[in-house]
PDB file of N, CA and C in Angstrom:
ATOM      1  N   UNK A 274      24.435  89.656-149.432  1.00  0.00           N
ATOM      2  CA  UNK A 274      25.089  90.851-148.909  1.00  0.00           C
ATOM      3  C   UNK A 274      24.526  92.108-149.568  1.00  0.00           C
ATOM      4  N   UNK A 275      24.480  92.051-150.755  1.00  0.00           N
ATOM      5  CA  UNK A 275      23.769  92.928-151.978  1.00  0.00           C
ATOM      6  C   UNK A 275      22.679  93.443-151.149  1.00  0.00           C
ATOM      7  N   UNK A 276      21.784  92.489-151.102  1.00  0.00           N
ATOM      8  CA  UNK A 276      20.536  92.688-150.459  1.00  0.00           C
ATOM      9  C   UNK A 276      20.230  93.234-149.150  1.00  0.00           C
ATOM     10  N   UNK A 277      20.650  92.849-148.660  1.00  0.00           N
ATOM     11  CA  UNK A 277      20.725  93.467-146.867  1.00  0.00           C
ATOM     12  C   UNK A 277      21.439  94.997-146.872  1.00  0.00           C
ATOM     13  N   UNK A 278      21.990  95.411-147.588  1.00  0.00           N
ATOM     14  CA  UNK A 278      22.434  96.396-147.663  1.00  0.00           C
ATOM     15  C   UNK A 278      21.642  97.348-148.564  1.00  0.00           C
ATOM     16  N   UNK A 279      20.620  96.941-149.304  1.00  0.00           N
ATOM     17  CA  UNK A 279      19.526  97.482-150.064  1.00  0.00           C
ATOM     18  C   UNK A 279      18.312  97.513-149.157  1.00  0.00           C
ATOM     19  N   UNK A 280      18.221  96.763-148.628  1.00  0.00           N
ATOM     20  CA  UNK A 280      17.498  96.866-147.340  1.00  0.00           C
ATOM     21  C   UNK A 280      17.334  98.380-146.081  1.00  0.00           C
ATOM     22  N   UNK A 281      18.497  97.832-146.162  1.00  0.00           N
ATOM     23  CA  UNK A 281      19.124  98.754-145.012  1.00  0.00           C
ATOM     24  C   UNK A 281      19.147 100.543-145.316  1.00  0.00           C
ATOM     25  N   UNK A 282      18.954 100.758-146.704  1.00  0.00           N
ATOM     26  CA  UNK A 282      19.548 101.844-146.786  1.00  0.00           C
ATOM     27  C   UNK A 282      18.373 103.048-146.421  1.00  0.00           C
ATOM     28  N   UNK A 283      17.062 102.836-146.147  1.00  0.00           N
ATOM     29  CA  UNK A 283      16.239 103.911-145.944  1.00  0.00           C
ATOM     30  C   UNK A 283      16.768 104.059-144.443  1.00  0.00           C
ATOM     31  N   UNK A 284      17.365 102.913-143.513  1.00  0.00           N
ATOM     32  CA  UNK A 284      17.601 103.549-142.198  1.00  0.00           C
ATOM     33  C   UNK A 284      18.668 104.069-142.281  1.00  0.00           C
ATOM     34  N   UNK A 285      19.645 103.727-142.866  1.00  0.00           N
ATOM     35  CA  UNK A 285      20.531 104.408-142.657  1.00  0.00           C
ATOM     36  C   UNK A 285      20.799 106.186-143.286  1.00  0.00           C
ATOM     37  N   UNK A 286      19.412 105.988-143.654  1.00  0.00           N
ATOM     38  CA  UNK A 286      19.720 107.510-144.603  1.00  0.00           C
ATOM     39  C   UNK A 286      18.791 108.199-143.425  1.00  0.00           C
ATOM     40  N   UNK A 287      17.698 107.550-142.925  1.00  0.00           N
ATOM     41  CA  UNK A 287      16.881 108.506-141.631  1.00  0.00           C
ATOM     42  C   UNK A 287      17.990 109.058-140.455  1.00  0.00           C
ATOM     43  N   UNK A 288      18.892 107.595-140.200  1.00  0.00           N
ATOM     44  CA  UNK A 288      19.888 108.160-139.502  1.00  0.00           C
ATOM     45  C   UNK A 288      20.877 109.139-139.027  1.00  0.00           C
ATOM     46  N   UNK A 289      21.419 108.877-140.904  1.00  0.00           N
ATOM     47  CA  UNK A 289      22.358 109.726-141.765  1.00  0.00           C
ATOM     48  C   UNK A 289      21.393 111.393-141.140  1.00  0.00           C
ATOM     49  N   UNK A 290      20.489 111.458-141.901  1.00  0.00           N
ATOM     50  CA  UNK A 290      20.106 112.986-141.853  1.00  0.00           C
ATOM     51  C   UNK A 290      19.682 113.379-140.545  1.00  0.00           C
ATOM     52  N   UNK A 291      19.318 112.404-139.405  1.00  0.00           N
ATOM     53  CA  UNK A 291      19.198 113.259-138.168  1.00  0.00           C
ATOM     54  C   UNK A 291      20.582 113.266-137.457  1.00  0.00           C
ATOM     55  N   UNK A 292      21.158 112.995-137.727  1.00  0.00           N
ATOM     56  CA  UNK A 292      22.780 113.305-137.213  1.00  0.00           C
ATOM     57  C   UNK A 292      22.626 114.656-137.612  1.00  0.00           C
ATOM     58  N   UNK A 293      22.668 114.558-138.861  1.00  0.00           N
ATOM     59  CA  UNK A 293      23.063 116.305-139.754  1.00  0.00           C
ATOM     60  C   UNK A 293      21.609 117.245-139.206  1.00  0.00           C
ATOM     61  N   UNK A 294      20.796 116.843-138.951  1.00  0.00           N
ATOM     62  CA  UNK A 294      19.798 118.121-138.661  1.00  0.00           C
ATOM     63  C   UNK A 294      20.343 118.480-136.953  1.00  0.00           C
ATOM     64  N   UNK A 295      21.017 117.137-136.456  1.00  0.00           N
ATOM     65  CA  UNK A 295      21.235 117.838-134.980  1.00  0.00           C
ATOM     66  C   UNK A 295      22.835 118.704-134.904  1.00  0.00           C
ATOM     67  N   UNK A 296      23.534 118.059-136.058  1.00  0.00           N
ATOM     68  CA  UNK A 296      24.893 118.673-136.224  1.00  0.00           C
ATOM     69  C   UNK A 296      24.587 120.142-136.319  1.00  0.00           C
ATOM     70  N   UNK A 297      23.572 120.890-138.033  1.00  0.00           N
ATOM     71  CA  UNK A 297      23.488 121.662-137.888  1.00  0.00           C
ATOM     72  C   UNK A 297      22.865 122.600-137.232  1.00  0.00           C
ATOM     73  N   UNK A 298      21.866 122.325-136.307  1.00  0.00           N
ATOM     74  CA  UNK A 298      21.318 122.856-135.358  1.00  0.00           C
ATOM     75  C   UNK A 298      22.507 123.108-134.076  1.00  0.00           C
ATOM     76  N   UNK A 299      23.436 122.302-133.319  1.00  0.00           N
ATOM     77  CA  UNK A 299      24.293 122.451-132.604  1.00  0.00           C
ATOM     78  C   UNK A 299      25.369 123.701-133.179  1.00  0.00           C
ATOM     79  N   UNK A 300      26.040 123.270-134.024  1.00  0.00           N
ATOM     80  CA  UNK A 300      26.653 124.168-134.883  1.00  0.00           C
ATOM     81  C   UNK A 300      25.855 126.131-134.929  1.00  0.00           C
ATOM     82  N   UNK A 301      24.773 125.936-135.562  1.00  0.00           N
ATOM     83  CA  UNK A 301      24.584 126.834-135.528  1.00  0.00           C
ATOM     84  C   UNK A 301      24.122 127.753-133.959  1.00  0.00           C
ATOM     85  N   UNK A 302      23.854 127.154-132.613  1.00  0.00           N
ATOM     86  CA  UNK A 302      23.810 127.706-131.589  1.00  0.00           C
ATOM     87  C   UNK A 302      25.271 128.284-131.186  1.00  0.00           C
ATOM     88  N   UNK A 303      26.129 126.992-131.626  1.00  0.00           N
ATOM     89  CA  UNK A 303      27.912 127.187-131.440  1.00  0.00           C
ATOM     90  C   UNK A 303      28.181 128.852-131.913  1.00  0.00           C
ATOM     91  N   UNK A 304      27.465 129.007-132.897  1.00  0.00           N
ATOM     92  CA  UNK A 304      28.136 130.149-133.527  1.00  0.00           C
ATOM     93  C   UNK A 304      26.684 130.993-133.970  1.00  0.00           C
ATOM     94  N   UNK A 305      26.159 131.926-132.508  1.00  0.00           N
ATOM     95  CA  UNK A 305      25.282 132.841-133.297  1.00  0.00           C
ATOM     96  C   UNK A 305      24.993 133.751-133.512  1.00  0.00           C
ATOM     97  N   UNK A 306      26.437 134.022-134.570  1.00  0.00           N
ATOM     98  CA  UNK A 306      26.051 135.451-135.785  1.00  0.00           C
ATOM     99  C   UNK A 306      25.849 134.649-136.907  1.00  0.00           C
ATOM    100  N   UNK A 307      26.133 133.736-137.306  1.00  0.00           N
ATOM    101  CA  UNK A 307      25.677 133.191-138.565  1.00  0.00           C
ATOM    102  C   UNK A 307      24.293 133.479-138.974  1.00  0.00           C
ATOM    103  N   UNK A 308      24.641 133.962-140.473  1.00  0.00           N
ATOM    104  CA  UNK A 308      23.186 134.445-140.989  1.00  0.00           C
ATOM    105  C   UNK A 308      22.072 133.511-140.606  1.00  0.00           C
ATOM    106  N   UNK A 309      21.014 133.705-140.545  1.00  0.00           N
ATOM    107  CA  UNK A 309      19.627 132.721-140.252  1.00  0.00           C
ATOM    108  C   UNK A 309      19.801 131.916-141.775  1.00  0.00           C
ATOM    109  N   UNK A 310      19.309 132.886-142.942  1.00  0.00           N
ATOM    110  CA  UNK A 310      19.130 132.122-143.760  1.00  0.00           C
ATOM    111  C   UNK A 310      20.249 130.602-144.445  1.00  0.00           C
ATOM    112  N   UNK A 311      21.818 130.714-144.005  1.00  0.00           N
ATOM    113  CA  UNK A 311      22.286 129.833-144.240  1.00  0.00           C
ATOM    114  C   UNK A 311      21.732 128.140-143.161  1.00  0.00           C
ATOM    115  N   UNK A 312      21.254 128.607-142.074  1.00  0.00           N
ATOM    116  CA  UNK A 312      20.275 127.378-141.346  1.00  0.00           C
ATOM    117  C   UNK A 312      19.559 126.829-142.357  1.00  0.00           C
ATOM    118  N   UNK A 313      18.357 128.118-142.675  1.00  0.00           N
ATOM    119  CA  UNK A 313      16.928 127.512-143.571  1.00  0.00           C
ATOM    120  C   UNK A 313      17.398 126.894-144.548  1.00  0.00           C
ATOM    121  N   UNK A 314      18.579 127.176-145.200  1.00  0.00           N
ATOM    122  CA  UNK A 314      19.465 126.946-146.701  1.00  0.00           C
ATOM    123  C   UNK A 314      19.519 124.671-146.312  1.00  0.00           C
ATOM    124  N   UNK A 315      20.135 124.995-145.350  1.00  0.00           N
ATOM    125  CA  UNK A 315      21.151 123.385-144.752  1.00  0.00           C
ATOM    126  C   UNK A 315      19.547 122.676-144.260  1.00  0.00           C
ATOM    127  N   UNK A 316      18.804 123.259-143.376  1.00  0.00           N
ATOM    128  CA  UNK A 316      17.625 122.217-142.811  1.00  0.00           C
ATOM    129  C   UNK A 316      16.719 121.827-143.988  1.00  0.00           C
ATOM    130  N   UNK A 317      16.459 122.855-145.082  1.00  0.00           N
ATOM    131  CA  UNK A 317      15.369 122.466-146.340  1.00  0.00           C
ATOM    132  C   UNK A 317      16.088 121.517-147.189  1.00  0.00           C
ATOM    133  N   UNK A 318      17.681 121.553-147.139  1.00  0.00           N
ATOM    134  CA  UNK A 318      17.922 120.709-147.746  1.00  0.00           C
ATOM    135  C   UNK A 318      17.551 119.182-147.126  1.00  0.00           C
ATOM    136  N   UNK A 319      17.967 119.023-145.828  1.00  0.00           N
ATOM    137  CA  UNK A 319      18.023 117.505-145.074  1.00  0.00           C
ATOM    138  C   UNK A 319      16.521 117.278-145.017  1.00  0.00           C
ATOM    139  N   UNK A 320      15.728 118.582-144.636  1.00  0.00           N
ATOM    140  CA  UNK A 320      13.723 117.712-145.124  1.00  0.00           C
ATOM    141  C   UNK A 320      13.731 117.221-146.206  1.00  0.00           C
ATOM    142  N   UNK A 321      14.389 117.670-147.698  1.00  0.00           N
ATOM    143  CA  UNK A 321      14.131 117.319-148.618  1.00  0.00           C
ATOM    144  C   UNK A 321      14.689 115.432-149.016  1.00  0.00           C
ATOM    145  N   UNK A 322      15.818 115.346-148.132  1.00  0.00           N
ATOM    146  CA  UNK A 322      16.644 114.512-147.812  1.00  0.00           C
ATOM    147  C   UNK A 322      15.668 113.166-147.059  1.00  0.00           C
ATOM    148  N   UNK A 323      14.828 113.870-145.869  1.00  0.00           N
ATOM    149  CA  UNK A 323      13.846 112.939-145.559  1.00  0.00           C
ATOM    150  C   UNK A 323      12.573 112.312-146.298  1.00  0.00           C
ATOM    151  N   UNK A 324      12.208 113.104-147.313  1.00  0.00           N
ATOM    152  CA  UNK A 324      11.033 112.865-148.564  1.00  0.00           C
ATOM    153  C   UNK A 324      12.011 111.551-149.211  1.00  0.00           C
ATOM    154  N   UNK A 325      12.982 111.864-149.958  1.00  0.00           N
ATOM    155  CA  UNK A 325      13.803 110.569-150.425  1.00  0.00           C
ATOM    156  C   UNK A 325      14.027 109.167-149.572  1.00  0.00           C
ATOM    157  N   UNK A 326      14.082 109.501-148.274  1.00  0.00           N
ATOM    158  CA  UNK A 326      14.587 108.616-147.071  1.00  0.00           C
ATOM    159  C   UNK A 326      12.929 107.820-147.578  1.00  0.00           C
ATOM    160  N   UNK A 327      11.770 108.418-147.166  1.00  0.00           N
ATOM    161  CA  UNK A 327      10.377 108.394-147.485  1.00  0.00           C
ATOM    162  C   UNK A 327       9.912 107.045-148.550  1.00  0.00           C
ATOM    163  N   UNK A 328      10.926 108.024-149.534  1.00  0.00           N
ATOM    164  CA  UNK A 328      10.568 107.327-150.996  1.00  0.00           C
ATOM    165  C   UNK A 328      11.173 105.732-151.054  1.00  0.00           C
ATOM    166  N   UNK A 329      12.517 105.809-150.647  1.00  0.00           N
ATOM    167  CA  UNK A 329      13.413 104.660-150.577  1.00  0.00           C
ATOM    168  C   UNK A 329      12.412 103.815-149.715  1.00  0.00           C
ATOM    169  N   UNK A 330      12.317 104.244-148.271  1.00  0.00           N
ATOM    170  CA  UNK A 330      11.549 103.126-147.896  1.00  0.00           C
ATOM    171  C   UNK A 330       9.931 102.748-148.164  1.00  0.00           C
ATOM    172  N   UNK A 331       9.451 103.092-148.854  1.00  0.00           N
ATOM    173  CA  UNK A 331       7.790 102.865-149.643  1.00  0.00           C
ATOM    174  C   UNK A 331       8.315 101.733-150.542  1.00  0.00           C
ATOM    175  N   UNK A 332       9.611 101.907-150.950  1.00  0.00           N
ATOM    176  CA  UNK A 332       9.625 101.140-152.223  1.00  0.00           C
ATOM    177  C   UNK A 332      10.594  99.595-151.725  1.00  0.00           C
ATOM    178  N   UNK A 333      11.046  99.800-150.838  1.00  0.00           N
ATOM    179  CA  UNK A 333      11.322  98.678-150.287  1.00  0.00           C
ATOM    180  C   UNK A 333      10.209  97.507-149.859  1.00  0.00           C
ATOM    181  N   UNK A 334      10.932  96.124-150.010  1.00  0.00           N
ATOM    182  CA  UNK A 334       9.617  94.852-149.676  1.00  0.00           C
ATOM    183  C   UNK A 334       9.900  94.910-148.511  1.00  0.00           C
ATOM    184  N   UNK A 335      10.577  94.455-147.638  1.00  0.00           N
ATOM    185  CA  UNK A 335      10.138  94.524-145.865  1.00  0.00           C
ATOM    186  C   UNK A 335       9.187  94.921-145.599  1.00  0.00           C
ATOM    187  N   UNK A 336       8.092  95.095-144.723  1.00  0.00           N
ATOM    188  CA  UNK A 336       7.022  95.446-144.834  1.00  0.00           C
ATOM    189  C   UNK A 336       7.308  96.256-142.774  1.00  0.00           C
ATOM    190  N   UNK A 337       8.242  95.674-142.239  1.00  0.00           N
ATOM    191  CA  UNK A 337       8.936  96.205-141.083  1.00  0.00           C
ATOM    192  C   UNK A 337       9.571  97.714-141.470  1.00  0.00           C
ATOM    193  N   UNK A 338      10.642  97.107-142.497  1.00  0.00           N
ATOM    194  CA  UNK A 338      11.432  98.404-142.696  1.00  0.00           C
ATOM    195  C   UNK A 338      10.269  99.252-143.314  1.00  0.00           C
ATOM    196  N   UNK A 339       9.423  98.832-144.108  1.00  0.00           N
ATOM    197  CA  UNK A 339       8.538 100.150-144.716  1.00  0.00           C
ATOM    198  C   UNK A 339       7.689 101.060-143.693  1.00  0.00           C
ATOM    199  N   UNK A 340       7.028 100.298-142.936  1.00  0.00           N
ATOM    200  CA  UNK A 340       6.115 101.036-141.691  1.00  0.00           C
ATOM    201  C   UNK A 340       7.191 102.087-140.921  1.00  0.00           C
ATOM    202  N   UNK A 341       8.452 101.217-140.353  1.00  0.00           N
ATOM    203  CA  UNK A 341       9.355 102.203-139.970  1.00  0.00           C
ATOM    204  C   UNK A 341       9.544 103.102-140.593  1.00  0.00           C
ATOM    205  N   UNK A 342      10.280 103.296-141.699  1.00  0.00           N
ATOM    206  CA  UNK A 342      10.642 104.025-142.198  1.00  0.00           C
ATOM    207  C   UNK A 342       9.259 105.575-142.453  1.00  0.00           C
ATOM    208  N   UNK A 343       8.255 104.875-143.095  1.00  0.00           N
ATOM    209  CA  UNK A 343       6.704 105.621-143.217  1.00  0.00           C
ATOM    210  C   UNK A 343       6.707 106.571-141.885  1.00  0.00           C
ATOM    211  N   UNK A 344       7.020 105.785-140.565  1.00  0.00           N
ATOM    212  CA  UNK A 344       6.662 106.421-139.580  1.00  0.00           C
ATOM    213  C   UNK A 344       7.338 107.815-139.408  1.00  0.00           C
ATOM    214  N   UNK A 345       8.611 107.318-139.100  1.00  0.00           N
ATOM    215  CA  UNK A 345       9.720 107.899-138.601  1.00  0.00           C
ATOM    216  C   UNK A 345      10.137 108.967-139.452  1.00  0.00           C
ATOM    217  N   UNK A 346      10.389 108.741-140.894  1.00  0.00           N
ATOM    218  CA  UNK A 346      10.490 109.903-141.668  1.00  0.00           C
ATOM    219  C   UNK A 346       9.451 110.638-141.883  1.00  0.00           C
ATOM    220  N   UNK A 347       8.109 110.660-141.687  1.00  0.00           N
ATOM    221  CA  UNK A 347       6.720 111.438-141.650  1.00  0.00           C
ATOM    222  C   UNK A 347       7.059 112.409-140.512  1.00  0.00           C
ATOM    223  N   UNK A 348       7.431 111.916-139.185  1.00  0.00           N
ATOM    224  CA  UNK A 348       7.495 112.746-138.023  1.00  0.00           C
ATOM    225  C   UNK A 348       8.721 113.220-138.489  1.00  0.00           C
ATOM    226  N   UNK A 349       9.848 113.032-138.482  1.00  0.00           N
ATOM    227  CA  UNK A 349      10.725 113.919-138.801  1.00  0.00           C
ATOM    228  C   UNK A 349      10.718 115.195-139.776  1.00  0.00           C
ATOM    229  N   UNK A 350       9.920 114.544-140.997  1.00  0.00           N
ATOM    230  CA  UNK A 350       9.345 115.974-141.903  1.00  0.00           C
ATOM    231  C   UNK A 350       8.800 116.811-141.363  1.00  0.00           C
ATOM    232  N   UNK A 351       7.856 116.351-140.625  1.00  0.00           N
ATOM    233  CA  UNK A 351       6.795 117.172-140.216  1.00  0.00           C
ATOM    234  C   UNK A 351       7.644 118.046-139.275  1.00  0.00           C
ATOM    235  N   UNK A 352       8.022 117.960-138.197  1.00  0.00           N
ATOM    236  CA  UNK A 352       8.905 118.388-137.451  1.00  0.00           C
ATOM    237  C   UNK A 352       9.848 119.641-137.786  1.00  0.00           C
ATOM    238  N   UNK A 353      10.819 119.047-138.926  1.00  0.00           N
ATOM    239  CA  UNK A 353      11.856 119.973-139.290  1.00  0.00           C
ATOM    240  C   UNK A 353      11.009 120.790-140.566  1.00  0.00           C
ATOM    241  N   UNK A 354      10.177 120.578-140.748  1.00  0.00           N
ATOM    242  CA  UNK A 354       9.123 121.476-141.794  1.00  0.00           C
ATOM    243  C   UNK A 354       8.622 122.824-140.691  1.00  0.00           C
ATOM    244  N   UNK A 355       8.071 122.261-139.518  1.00  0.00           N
ATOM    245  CA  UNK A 355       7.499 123.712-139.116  1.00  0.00           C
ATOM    246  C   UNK A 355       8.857 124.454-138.070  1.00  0.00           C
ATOM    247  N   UNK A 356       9.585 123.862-137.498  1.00  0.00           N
ATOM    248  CA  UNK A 356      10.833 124.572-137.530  1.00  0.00           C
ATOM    249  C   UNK A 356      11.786 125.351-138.659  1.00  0.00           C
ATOM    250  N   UNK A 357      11.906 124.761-139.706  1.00  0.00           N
ATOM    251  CA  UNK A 357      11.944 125.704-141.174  1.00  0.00           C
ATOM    252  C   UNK A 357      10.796 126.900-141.058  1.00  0.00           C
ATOM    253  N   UNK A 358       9.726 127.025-140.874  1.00  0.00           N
ATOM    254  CA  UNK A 358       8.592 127.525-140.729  1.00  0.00           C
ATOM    255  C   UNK A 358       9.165 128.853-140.003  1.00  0.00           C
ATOM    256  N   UNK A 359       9.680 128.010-138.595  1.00  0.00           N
ATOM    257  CA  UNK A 359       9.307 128.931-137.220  1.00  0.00           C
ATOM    258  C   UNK A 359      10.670 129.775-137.925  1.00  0.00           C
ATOM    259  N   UNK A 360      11.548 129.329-138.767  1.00  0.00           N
ATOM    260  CA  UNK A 360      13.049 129.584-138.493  1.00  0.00           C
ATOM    261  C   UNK A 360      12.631 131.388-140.019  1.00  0.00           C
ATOM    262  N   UNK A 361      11.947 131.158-140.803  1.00  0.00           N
ATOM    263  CA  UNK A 361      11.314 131.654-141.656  1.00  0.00           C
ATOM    264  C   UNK A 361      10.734 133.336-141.260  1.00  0.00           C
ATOM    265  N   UNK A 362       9.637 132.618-139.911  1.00  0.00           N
ATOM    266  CA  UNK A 362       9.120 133.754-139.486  1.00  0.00           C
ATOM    267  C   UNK A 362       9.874 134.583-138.929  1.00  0.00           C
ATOM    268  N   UNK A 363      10.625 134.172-137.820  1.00  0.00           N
ATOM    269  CA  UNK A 363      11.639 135.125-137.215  1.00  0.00           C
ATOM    270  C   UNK A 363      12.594 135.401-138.115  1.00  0.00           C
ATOM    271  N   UNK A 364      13.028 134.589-139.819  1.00  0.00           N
ATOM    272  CA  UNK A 364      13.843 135.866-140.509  1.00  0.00           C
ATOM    273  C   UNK A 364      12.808 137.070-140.818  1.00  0.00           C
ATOM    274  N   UNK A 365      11.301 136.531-141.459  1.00  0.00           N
ATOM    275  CA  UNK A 365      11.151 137.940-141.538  1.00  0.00           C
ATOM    276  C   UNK A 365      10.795 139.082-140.360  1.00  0.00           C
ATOM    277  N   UNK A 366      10.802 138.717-139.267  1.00  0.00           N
ATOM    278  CA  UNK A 366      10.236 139.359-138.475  1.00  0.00           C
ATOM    279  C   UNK A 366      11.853 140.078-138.305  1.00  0.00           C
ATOM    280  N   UNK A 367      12.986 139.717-138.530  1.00  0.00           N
ATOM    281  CA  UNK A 367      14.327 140.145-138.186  1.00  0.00           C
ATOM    282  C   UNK A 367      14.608 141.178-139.107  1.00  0.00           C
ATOM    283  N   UNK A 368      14.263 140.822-140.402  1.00  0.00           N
ATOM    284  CA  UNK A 368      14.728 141.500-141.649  1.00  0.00           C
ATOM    285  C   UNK A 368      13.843 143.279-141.858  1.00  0.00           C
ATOM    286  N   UNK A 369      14.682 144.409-142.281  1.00  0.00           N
ATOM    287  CA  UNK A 369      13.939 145.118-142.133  1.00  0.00           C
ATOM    288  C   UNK A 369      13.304 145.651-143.458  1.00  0.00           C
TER     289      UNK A 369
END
């Protein structure tokens, strides 16, 4: 039981954080006067969240769960990295 649940935990943390990158992305359309920078604040945290997701699964033996995990959290970084990016430029392009 131990085990399978040690297993398990890089998906469930890829999971875990794309819930929350789509929560706070929804959320923040829900409501938009919210400052920009509290977005960049919440999304750099959950990329950083995916590097760990990353780490957990490299270090796992499955060799299934590792490729998955390799994959899936690579594109997701990459992803919510240049949206952080895009989200960046238009603060400064906002800010006077």
């Amino acid at each position: 039981m131990r085990e399978s649940r040690k297993i398990a935990t890089p998906i469930l943390w890829t999971i875990s954080l794309l819930v929350a990158t789509l929560l706070v992305f929804v959320i923040t359309r829900l409501y938009p006067n919210t400052n920009l920078q509290i977005s960049i604040v919440l999304f750099s945290i959950i990329d950083i969240g995916f590097i760990v997701a990353l780490i957990l699964g490299i270090k796992t033996k499955n060799a299934s769960i590792m490729i998955f995990s390799v994959i899936s959290n690579g594109i997701f970084f990459i992803l919510l990295s240049i949206f952080i990016f895009l989200l960046l430029v238009a603060n400064g392009i906002s800010e006077p």
